[in-house]
Amino acid sequence: MPYKDPELRRAAVRDSLRRRRAADKPARKPLPGLAELRLENARDVIHVLHGQVAALLEDQTISTVERARTVALLCSGLLRAFEQSDLLDRLETLERKAGEDRRHGGIYQ
C-alpha cells in the first residue's frame, strides 16, 4: 500500500492537491443585489428563496445530482419560512383581536 511509506503518502497528497487546484471550475457570476439585501421577515426570505430556486433550475453548468440536492435544501428552507410566515400571520391576528378587546372593555369586564 503506497500510504504506508510516509514519503509516498506525501507525494500522493501533493499530487492530489495539485490536481484539485488545476481542476476546471465553472465560473460563477456574483448574484446581483445580494450585498445590499435586507431580510426583515419570513416573507422576504420566501421571496429570495423563490428566486434562488428559479435561478438554480435554469443553471446548466451543474450536474443533476448537485441541482437536486441544492433544490431539496432550498425547499427545506422554504418550508421553514412558510411555517414562520403562517405563525407570524396568526400572531398578528391574535394581537389585533387582543387590542380590540382592550379598547372595548375586554371580554371579562
PDB file of C-alpha atoms in Angstrom, residues 5-61:
ATOM      1  CA  ASP A   5       5.559   4.800   3.322  1.00  0.00           C
ATOM      2  CA  PRO A   6       5.468   8.437   4.587  1.00  0.00           C
ATOM      3  CA  GLU A   7       7.305   9.755   1.516  1.00  0.00           C
ATOM      4  CA  LEU A   8       4.877   8.077  -0.888  1.00  0.00           C
ATOM      5  CA  ARG A   9       1.956   9.362   1.180  1.00  0.00           C
ATOM      6  CA  ARG A  10       3.266  12.953   0.996  1.00  0.00           C
ATOM      7  CA  ALA A  11       3.766  12.577  -2.755  1.00  0.00           C
ATOM      8  CA  ALA A  12       0.202  11.269  -3.173  1.00  0.00           C
ATOM      9  CA  VAL A  13      -1.198  14.164  -1.120  1.00  0.00           C
ATOM     10  CA  ARG A  14       0.824  16.699  -3.150  1.00  0.00           C
ATOM     11  CA  ASP A  15      -0.396  15.133  -6.378  1.00  0.00           C
ATOM     12  CA  SER A  16      -3.993  15.140  -5.177  1.00  0.00           C
ATOM     13  CA  LEU A  17      -3.797  18.801  -4.138  1.00  0.00           C
ATOM     14  CA  ARG A  18      -2.150  19.748  -7.439  1.00  0.00           C
ATOM     15  CA  ARG A  19      -4.940  18.013  -9.388  1.00  0.00           C
ATOM     16  CA  ARG A  20      -7.589  19.696  -7.243  1.00  0.00           C
ATOM     17  CA  ARG A  21      -6.072  23.152  -7.823  1.00  0.00           C
ATOM     18  CA  ALA A  22      -5.778  22.519 -11.555  1.00  0.00           C
ATOM     19  CA  ALA A  23      -9.368  21.307 -11.874  1.00  0.00           C
ATOM     20  CA  ASP A  24     -11.534  23.328 -14.212  1.00  0.00           C
ATOM     21  CA  LYS A  25     -14.049  25.135 -12.050  1.00  0.00           C
ATOM     22  CA  PRO A  26     -17.111  26.713 -13.659  1.00  0.00           C
ATOM     23  CA  ALA A  27     -17.143  30.485 -13.484  1.00  0.00           C
ATOM     24  CA  ARG A  28     -19.863  31.667 -11.148  1.00  0.00           C
ATOM     25  CA  LYS A  29     -21.232  35.117 -11.588  1.00  0.00           C
ATOM     26  CA  PRO A  30     -21.982  37.016  -8.394  1.00  0.00           C
ATOM     27  CA  LEU A  31     -25.629  37.305  -7.561  1.00  0.00           C
ATOM     28  CA  PRO A  32     -26.747  40.869  -8.226  1.00  0.00           C
ATOM     29  CA  GLY A  33     -28.102  42.789  -5.302  1.00  0.00           C
ATOM     30  CA  LEU A  34     -27.292  40.244  -2.622  1.00  0.00           C
ATOM     31  CA  ALA A  35     -24.839  42.505  -0.788  1.00  0.00           C
ATOM     32  CA  GLU A  36     -27.475  45.151  -0.129  1.00  0.00           C
ATOM     33  CA  LEU A  37     -30.246  42.627   0.524  1.00  0.00           C
ATOM     34  CA  ARG A  38     -32.178  43.151   3.758  1.00  0.00           C
ATOM     35  CA  LEU A  39     -34.290  40.314   5.112  1.00  0.00           C
ATOM     36  CA  GLU A  40     -36.820  41.750   7.523  1.00  0.00           C
ATOM     37  CA  ASN A  41     -39.248  38.853   7.922  1.00  0.00           C
ATOM     38  CA  ALA A  42     -40.170  35.387   6.677  1.00  0.00           C
ATOM     39  CA  ARG A  43     -41.878  36.804   3.585  1.00  0.00           C
ATOM     40  CA  ASP A  44     -38.588  38.372   2.466  1.00  0.00           C
ATOM     41  CA  VAL A  45     -36.837  35.022   2.913  1.00  0.00           C
ATOM     42  CA  ILE A  46     -39.543  33.288   0.874  1.00  0.00           C
ATOM     43  CA  HIS A  47     -39.112  35.838  -1.916  1.00  0.00           C
ATOM     44  CA  VAL A  48     -35.325  35.358  -2.026  1.00  0.00           C
ATOM     45  CA  LEU A  49     -35.553  31.559  -1.906  1.00  0.00           C
ATOM     46  CA  HIS A  50     -38.097  31.512  -4.757  1.00  0.00           C
ATOM     47  CA  GLY A  51     -35.647  33.475  -6.880  1.00  0.00           C
ATOM     48  CA  GLN A  52     -32.767  31.188  -5.971  1.00  0.00           C
ATOM     49  CA  VAL A  53     -34.719  28.038  -6.838  1.00  0.00           C
ATOM     50  CA  ALA A  54     -35.664  29.542 -10.210  1.00  0.00           C
ATOM     51  CA  ALA A  55     -32.039  30.525 -10.914  1.00  0.00           C
ATOM     52  CA  LEU A  56     -30.821  27.097  -9.875  1.00  0.00           C
ATOM     53  CA  LEU A  57     -33.258  25.299 -12.167  1.00  0.00           C
ATOM     54  CA  GLU A  58     -32.054  27.404 -15.125  1.00  0.00           C
ATOM     55  CA  ASP A  59     -28.332  26.864 -14.399  1.00  0.00           C
ATOM     56  CA  GLN A  60     -26.992  24.291 -16.863  1.00  0.00           C
ATOM     57  CA  THR A  61     -23.418  24.251 -15.503  1.00  0.00           C
TER      58      THR A  61
END
